[in-house]
C-alpha cells in the first residue's frame, strides 16, 4: 500500500510513518521545504500546490498538517495562522485526492468540535459547539469538501499521550518534581488517547471501508483532570497536592486557558467501537504504567 502523509514530522505523523514502514508499506511525506530525501515531495498549502507525481498510484492520504494550537499564546495573528494552516492544507490535499482518484482521505480534526460541554457524553452525532476552537474545527472539517468521490474520515483526536511529545512531555518535569496538581476545579473531562492507539486507529480507518465521516479518537474511558492528576502522580510515585487556580491559568495562558485547558469534553469513541476497533490502552492507569 502507498500512503501519502502531510504533517509527518509531528508526534503522530512520525509514529504513523514508522508503523506503516515497519509493515512494509510505502510512505511519501509531503514537506513545505525543498525535498531532502527520496521519500519526500514538495507541496505549498498556501499556494495550493502539490507535487502530483507523489500522489500517483497512492492508496490513501493522511492529512495531519497544521500549526500547533497551544504552541504559542493566542493573539489575532496566531489564531489566524492556526486556522489558515489547517484550512489551506486540507483544501489543497482534498483537491489533490479528487484529482488523482485516491480512494481514502483521513483528515485531521479535533474534539474541539464539541466546545465546552461539561459532563455530557459526546459521541460523533453531537452538534458543533461554540467558541474559537469549535468554529475552527467546523471550518477545518468543511475544507475536505473538494475530495468528492473519496471515502473521507475526519479523525476528531483528543489529547495524545506520549512521553516523547505533546501534553504529557510538558507535564512530566513538573510532576516528577512533585509540583503536579489539578488545573482549576479539576472537574473538566480530559479526552485522552495513547499514541499507540492513535496510530492504530488511523491505520484501522484506512483499512476499514465501512468507516467514514467523523470519528472520535479518544480512549473509551475518559477521565477528569483531577483523575489524570492522581493517576500521573501514582505512576511517578509523586505527590499531587498542588493546584493551579483558574485565574492563574487565565493570566498565564490567556484565551487558550478557557478553551484548551479548562474546557470539558467527555468524548466517547462510538464510531470506532461500533466498527470493532480494539483499544490497546483502555484505562489511563494502564496506559501511563506502560509509557512510564
Short mmCIF file of C-alpha atoms in Angstrom, two decimals:
data_model
loop_
_atom_site.label_atom_id
_atom_site.label_comp_id
_atom_site.label_asym_id
_atom_site.label_seq_id
_atom_site.Cartn_x
_atom_site.Cartn_y
_atom_site.Cartn_z
CA UNK A 1 0.00 0.00 0.00
CA UNK A 2 1.19 3.51 -0.79
CA UNK A 3 0.25 6.20 1.74
CA UNK A 4 0.92 9.93 1.38
CA UNK A 5 1.18 11.86 4.64
CA UNK A 6 1.17 15.56 5.48
CA UNK A 7 2.38 16.71 8.89
CA UNK A 8 4.69 13.71 9.07
CA UNK A 9 7.25 15.43 11.31
CA UNK A 10 4.87 15.83 14.25
CA UNK A 11 4.34 13.44 17.14
CA UNK A 12 1.53 11.49 15.46
CA UNK A 13 2.96 11.69 11.95
CA UNK A 14 6.38 10.37 12.96
CA UNK A 15 4.87 7.40 14.78
CA UNK A 16 2.48 6.68 11.89
CA UNK A 17 5.28 6.72 9.32
CA UNK A 18 7.34 4.29 11.42
CA UNK A 19 4.36 1.98 11.91
CA UNK A 20 3.45 1.83 8.23
CA UNK A 21 7.02 1.31 7.09
CA UNK A 22 7.52 -1.34 9.74
CA UNK A 23 4.82 -3.35 7.98
CA UNK A 24 6.34 -2.86 4.55
CA UNK A 25 4.11 -0.07 3.21
CA UNK A 26 5.41 2.73 1.01
CA UNK A 27 5.15 6.18 2.61
CA UNK A 28 5.59 9.54 0.87
CA UNK A 29 5.94 12.57 3.14
CA UNK A 30 4.80 15.94 1.81
CA UNK A 31 7.05 18.77 3.02
CA UNK A 32 6.98 22.53 2.57
CA UNK A 33 10.74 22.88 2.08
CA UNK A 34 12.90 21.50 -0.71
CA UNK A 35 12.80 17.68 -0.50
CA UNK A 36 15.89 16.26 1.16
CA UNK A 37 15.19 12.55 0.85
CA UNK A 38 13.78 10.14 -1.70
CA UNK A 39 10.57 9.68 0.31
CA UNK A 40 9.81 13.41 0.40
CA UNK A 41 7.85 15.53 -2.07
CA UNK A 42 7.17 19.28 -2.14
CA UNK A 43 3.87 20.95 -1.52
CA UNK A 44 2.81 24.51 -0.69
CA UNK A 45 -0.60 24.68 1.01
CA UNK A 46 -0.61 28.48 0.98
CA UNK A 47 -0.26 28.50 -2.81
CA UNK A 48 -2.47 25.42 -3.15
CA UNK A 49 0.18 23.39 -4.99
CA UNK A 50 1.43 19.83 -4.56
CA UNK A 51 3.83 17.61 -6.47
CA UNK A 52 1.32 15.50 -8.35
CA UNK A 53 3.88 12.78 -9.07
CA UNK A 54 3.96 11.99 -5.34
CA UNK A 55 0.27 11.07 -5.34
CA UNK A 56 0.35 8.84 -8.40
CA UNK A 57 -0.95 5.36 -7.53
CA UNK A 58 -1.45 6.30 -3.87
CA UNK A 59 -3.99 4.20 -1.98
CA UNK A 60 -4.60 6.66 0.86
CA UNK A 61 -3.72 10.12 2.09
CA UNK A 62 -3.43 11.08 5.75
CA UNK A 63 -3.59 14.81 6.40
CA UNK A 64 -2.10 15.86 9.75
CA UNK A 65 -0.87 19.32 8.79
CA UNK A 66 -1.46 22.40 10.93
CA UNK A 67 0.23 24.82 13.33
CA UNK A 68 0.18 23.69 16.96
CA UNK A 69 -2.92 25.01 18.69
CA UNK A 70 -1.22 25.53 22.03
CA UNK A 71 2.32 26.23 20.84
CA UNK A 72 2.08 29.98 21.33
CA UNK A 73 -0.02 32.43 23.33
CA UNK A 74 -3.15 33.24 21.38
CA UNK A 75 -3.42 36.61 19.69
CA UNK A 76 -5.25 37.54 16.49
CA UNK A 77 -2.24 36.82 14.30
CA UNK A 78 -1.53 33.39 15.76
CA UNK A 79 -5.19 32.39 15.76
CA UNK A 80 -5.29 33.26 12.05
CA UNK A 81 -2.17 31.13 11.49
CA UNK A 82 -3.74 28.18 13.32
CA UNK A 83 -6.86 28.44 11.16
CA UNK A 84 -5.21 29.11 7.82
CA UNK A 85 -2.59 26.40 8.22
CA UNK A 86 -5.34 23.79 8.61
CA UNK A 87 -7.84 25.04 6.09
CA UNK A 88 -5.30 25.77 3.34
CA UNK A 89 -3.64 22.38 3.84
CA UNK A 90 -6.90 20.46 3.89
CA UNK A 91 -8.33 22.22 0.85
CA UNK A 92 -5.11 21.65 -1.12
CA UNK A 93 -4.85 17.96 -0.29
CA UNK A 94 -8.57 17.34 -0.78
CA UNK A 95 -8.35 18.73 -4.31
CA UNK A 96 -5.32 16.55 -5.00
CA UNK A 97 -7.15 13.46 -3.72
CA UNK A 98 -10.02 14.13 -6.11
CA UNK A 99 -7.66 14.89 -8.99
CA UNK A 100 -5.89 11.54 -8.60
CA UNK A 101 -8.94 9.48 -7.71
CA UNK A 102 -7.42 8.34 -4.42
CA UNK A 103 -9.78 6.08 -2.52
CA UNK A 104 -9.29 7.25 1.06
CA UNK A 105 -8.59 10.59 2.77
CA UNK A 106 -8.05 10.53 6.52
CA UNK A 107 -8.05 14.16 7.60
CA UNK A 108 -7.11 15.64 10.95
CA UNK A 109 -9.75 17.13 13.21
CA UNK A 110 -10.17 17.55 16.96
CA UNK A 111 -12.55 17.06 19.86
CA UNK A 112 -12.64 20.85 19.99
CA UNK A 113 -15.61 20.40 17.61
CA UNK A 114 -17.84 19.95 20.66
CA UNK A 115 -16.81 23.05 22.63
CA UNK A 116 -17.05 23.11 26.42
CA UNK A 117 -19.80 20.59 27.20
CA UNK A 118 -19.48 19.82 30.91
CA UNK A 119 -20.48 16.24 31.80
CA UNK A 120 -22.35 15.49 28.55
CA UNK A 121 -21.37 12.23 26.85
CA UNK A 122 -20.19 13.21 23.40
CA UNK A 123 -20.49 10.78 20.51
CA UNK A 124 -19.85 11.74 16.89
CA UNK A 125 -23.51 12.64 16.41
CA UNK A 126 -23.33 15.62 18.77
CA UNK A 127 -23.63 19.05 17.13
CA UNK A 128 -20.90 21.62 16.76
CA UNK A 129 -20.26 23.65 19.92
CA UNK A 130 -19.31 27.28 20.39
CA UNK A 131 -16.04 29.13 20.78
CA UNK A 132 -12.94 29.70 18.68
CA UNK A 133 -11.84 26.06 18.61
CA UNK A 134 -15.31 24.76 17.78
CA UNK A 135 -15.57 27.20 14.88
CA UNK A 136 -12.06 26.32 13.73
CA UNK A 137 -12.84 22.59 13.66
CA UNK A 138 -16.11 23.23 11.84
CA UNK A 139 -14.29 25.08 9.05
CA UNK A 140 -11.41 22.59 9.09
CA UNK A 141 -13.75 19.66 8.54
CA UNK A 142 -15.68 21.53 5.86
CA UNK A 143 -12.44 22.02 3.91
CA UNK A 144 -12.46 18.33 2.87
CA UNK A 145 -15.40 19.05 0.55
CA UNK A 146 -13.31 19.06 -2.67
CA UNK A 147 -12.39 15.38 -2.10
CA UNK A 148 -15.59 14.26 -3.82
CA UNK A 149 -15.61 10.57 -4.63
CA UNK A 150 -13.16 9.57 -1.90
CA UNK A 151 -14.06 7.92 1.39
CA UNK A 152 -13.30 10.67 3.89
CA UNK A 153 -12.66 10.04 7.58
CA UNK A 154 -12.42 13.01 9.95
CA UNK A 155 -10.36 11.97 12.96
CA UNK A 156 -11.51 14.07 15.93
CA UNK A 157 -8.44 13.50 18.03
CA UNK A 158 -8.27 14.07 21.78
CA UNK A 159 -5.12 14.67 23.84
CA UNK A 160 -2.49 12.23 22.57
CA UNK A 161 -0.34 10.92 25.41
CA UNK A 162 3.31 10.08 24.88
CA UNK A 163 6.38 10.84 26.98
CA UNK A 164 8.09 11.90 23.75
CA UNK A 165 5.86 14.87 22.93
CA UNK A 166 2.63 16.75 23.41
CA UNK A 167 0.93 17.46 26.72
CA UNK A 168 2.45 14.56 28.67
CA UNK A 169 6.02 15.53 27.81
CA UNK A 170 5.32 19.04 29.12
CA UNK A 171 3.72 17.71 32.30
CA UNK A 172 6.37 15.16 33.24
CA UNK A 173 9.08 17.52 34.59
CA UNK A 174 6.53 19.29 36.81
CA UNK A 175 5.08 16.07 38.18
CA UNK A 176 8.48 14.44 38.62
CA UNK A 177 9.45 17.43 40.76
CA UNK A 178 6.42 16.78 42.98
CA UNK A 179 4.74 20.01 41.85
CA UNK A 180 1.93 18.48 39.81
CA UNK A 181 -1.68 19.22 40.59
CA UNK A 182 -5.12 19.73 39.17
CA UNK A 183 -5.95 22.65 36.89
CA UNK A 184 -8.81 24.82 38.07
CA UNK A 185 -11.58 22.75 39.62
CA UNK A 186 -10.20 19.55 38.07
CA UNK A 187 -13.74 18.52 37.14
CA UNK A 188 -13.27 19.13 33.41
CA UNK A 189 -13.14 15.96 31.32
CA UNK A 190 -9.87 15.06 29.62
CA UNK A 191 -10.36 13.15 26.32
CA UNK A 192 -7.05 11.26 26.21
CA UNK A 193 -5.68 8.59 23.88
CA UNK A 194 -2.31 6.85 23.88
CA UNK A 195 -0.04 7.46 20.91
CA UNK A 196 -0.06 3.74 20.16
CA UNK A 197 -3.86 3.69 19.95
CA UNK A 198 -3.90 6.90 17.90
CA UNK A 199 -1.68 5.32 15.27
CA UNK A 200 -3.56 2.01 15.39
CA UNK A 201 -6.88 3.82 14.96
CA UNK A 202 -5.65 5.78 11.95
CA UNK A 203 -4.46 2.57 10.33
CA UNK A 204 -7.77 0.91 11.20
CA UNK A 205 -9.86 3.58 9.46
CA UNK A 206 -7.60 3.49 6.41
CA UNK A 207 -8.23 -0.22 6.03
CA UNK A 208 -11.89 -0.37 7.06
CA UNK A 209 -14.18 0.57 4.16
CA UNK A 210 -17.20 0.76 6.48
CA UNK A 211 -15.81 3.77 8.38
CA UNK A 212 -16.42 7.29 7.09
CA UNK A 213 -17.26 10.72 8.41
CA UNK A 214 -16.40 11.93 11.90
CA UNK A 215 -14.63 9.50 14.24
CA UNK A 216 -13.66 10.33 17.83
CA UNK A 217 -10.08 9.27 18.52
CA UNK A 218 -10.12 9.12 22.30
CA UNK A 219 -9.99 6.30 24.82
CA UNK A 220 -13.27 4.60 25.76
CA UNK A 221 -12.81 5.66 29.40
CA UNK A 222 -12.23 9.43 29.59
CA UNK A 223 -11.08 10.88 32.90
CA UNK A 224 -11.36 14.23 34.62
CA UNK A 225 -8.36 16.47 35.09
CA UNK A 226 -8.41 15.55 38.78
CA UNK A 227 -8.27 11.84 37.90
CA UNK A 228 -5.47 12.46 35.41
CA UNK A 229 -3.51 14.28 38.10
CA UNK A 230 -3.93 11.42 40.57
CA UNK A 231 -3.03 8.75 38.00
CA UNK A 232 0.10 10.54 36.83
CA UNK A 233 1.25 11.14 40.39
CA UNK A 234 0.68 7.49 41.21
CA UNK A 235 2.62 6.32 38.12
CA UNK A 236 5.56 8.56 39.05
CA UNK A 237 5.29 7.95 42.83
CA UNK A 238 5.00 11.67 43.47
CA UNK A 239 2.52 13.78 45.47
CA UNK A 240 -0.11 15.79 43.59
CA UNK A 241 -1.45 18.15 46.25
CA UNK A 242 -0.82 21.37 44.34
CA UNK A 243 -3.36 23.04 42.07
CA UNK A 244 -3.38 25.94 39.65
CA UNK A 245 -6.31 28.34 40.16
CA UNK A 246 -8.41 29.29 37.15
CA UNK A 247 -7.36 32.92 37.44
CA UNK A 248 -3.68 31.97 37.29
CA UNK A 249 -4.28 29.91 34.17
CA UNK A 250 -6.02 32.85 32.55
CA UNK A 251 -3.12 35.15 33.37
CA UNK A 252 -0.50 32.68 32.18
CA UNK A 253 -2.21 31.26 29.09
CA UNK A 254 -4.69 33.93 28.10
CA UNK A 255 -7.66 32.85 25.99
CA UNK A 256 -6.21 29.38 25.48
CA UNK A 257 -6.77 28.62 29.17
CA UNK A 258 -10.55 28.55 28.82
CA UNK A 259 -10.77 26.56 25.58
CA UNK A 260 -7.62 24.48 25.66
CA UNK A 261 -7.15 23.66 29.36
CA UNK A 262 -10.39 24.22 31.27
CA UNK A 263 -12.89 23.14 28.62
CA UNK A 264 -14.63 19.83 29.31
CA UNK A 265 -15.10 17.22 26.57
CA UNK A 266 -16.32 13.79 27.70
CA UNK A 267 -15.95 12.13 24.32
CA UNK A 268 -16.82 8.51 23.54
CA UNK A 269 -15.25 6.75 20.51
CA UNK A 270 -18.57 5.27 19.45
CA UNK A 271 -17.77 5.00 15.74
CA UNK A 272 -14.55 3.08 16.42
CA UNK A 273 -16.22 0.78 18.93
CA UNK A 274 -19.12 0.09 16.56
CA UNK A 275 -16.65 -0.75 13.79
CA UNK A 276 -14.86 -3.27 16.02
CA UNK A 277 -11.66 -1.40 16.84
CA UNK A 278 -9.90 -2.78 19.90
CA UNK A 279 -8.11 -0.27 22.12
CA UNK A 280 -4.78 -1.42 23.49
CA UNK A 281 -4.89 1.20 26.28
CA UNK A 282 -8.40 1.38 27.67
CA UNK A 283 -7.61 2.79 31.12
CA UNK A 284 -5.35 5.71 31.92
CA UNK A 285 -3.56 3.92 34.76
CA UNK A 286 -2.57 1.03 32.49
CA UNK A 287 -1.52 3.40 29.70
CA UNK A 288 0.68 5.50 31.99
CA UNK A 289 2.26 2.41 33.53
CA UNK A 290 3.11 1.18 30.05
CA UNK A 291 4.54 4.50 28.91
CA UNK A 292 6.47 5.41 32.04
#
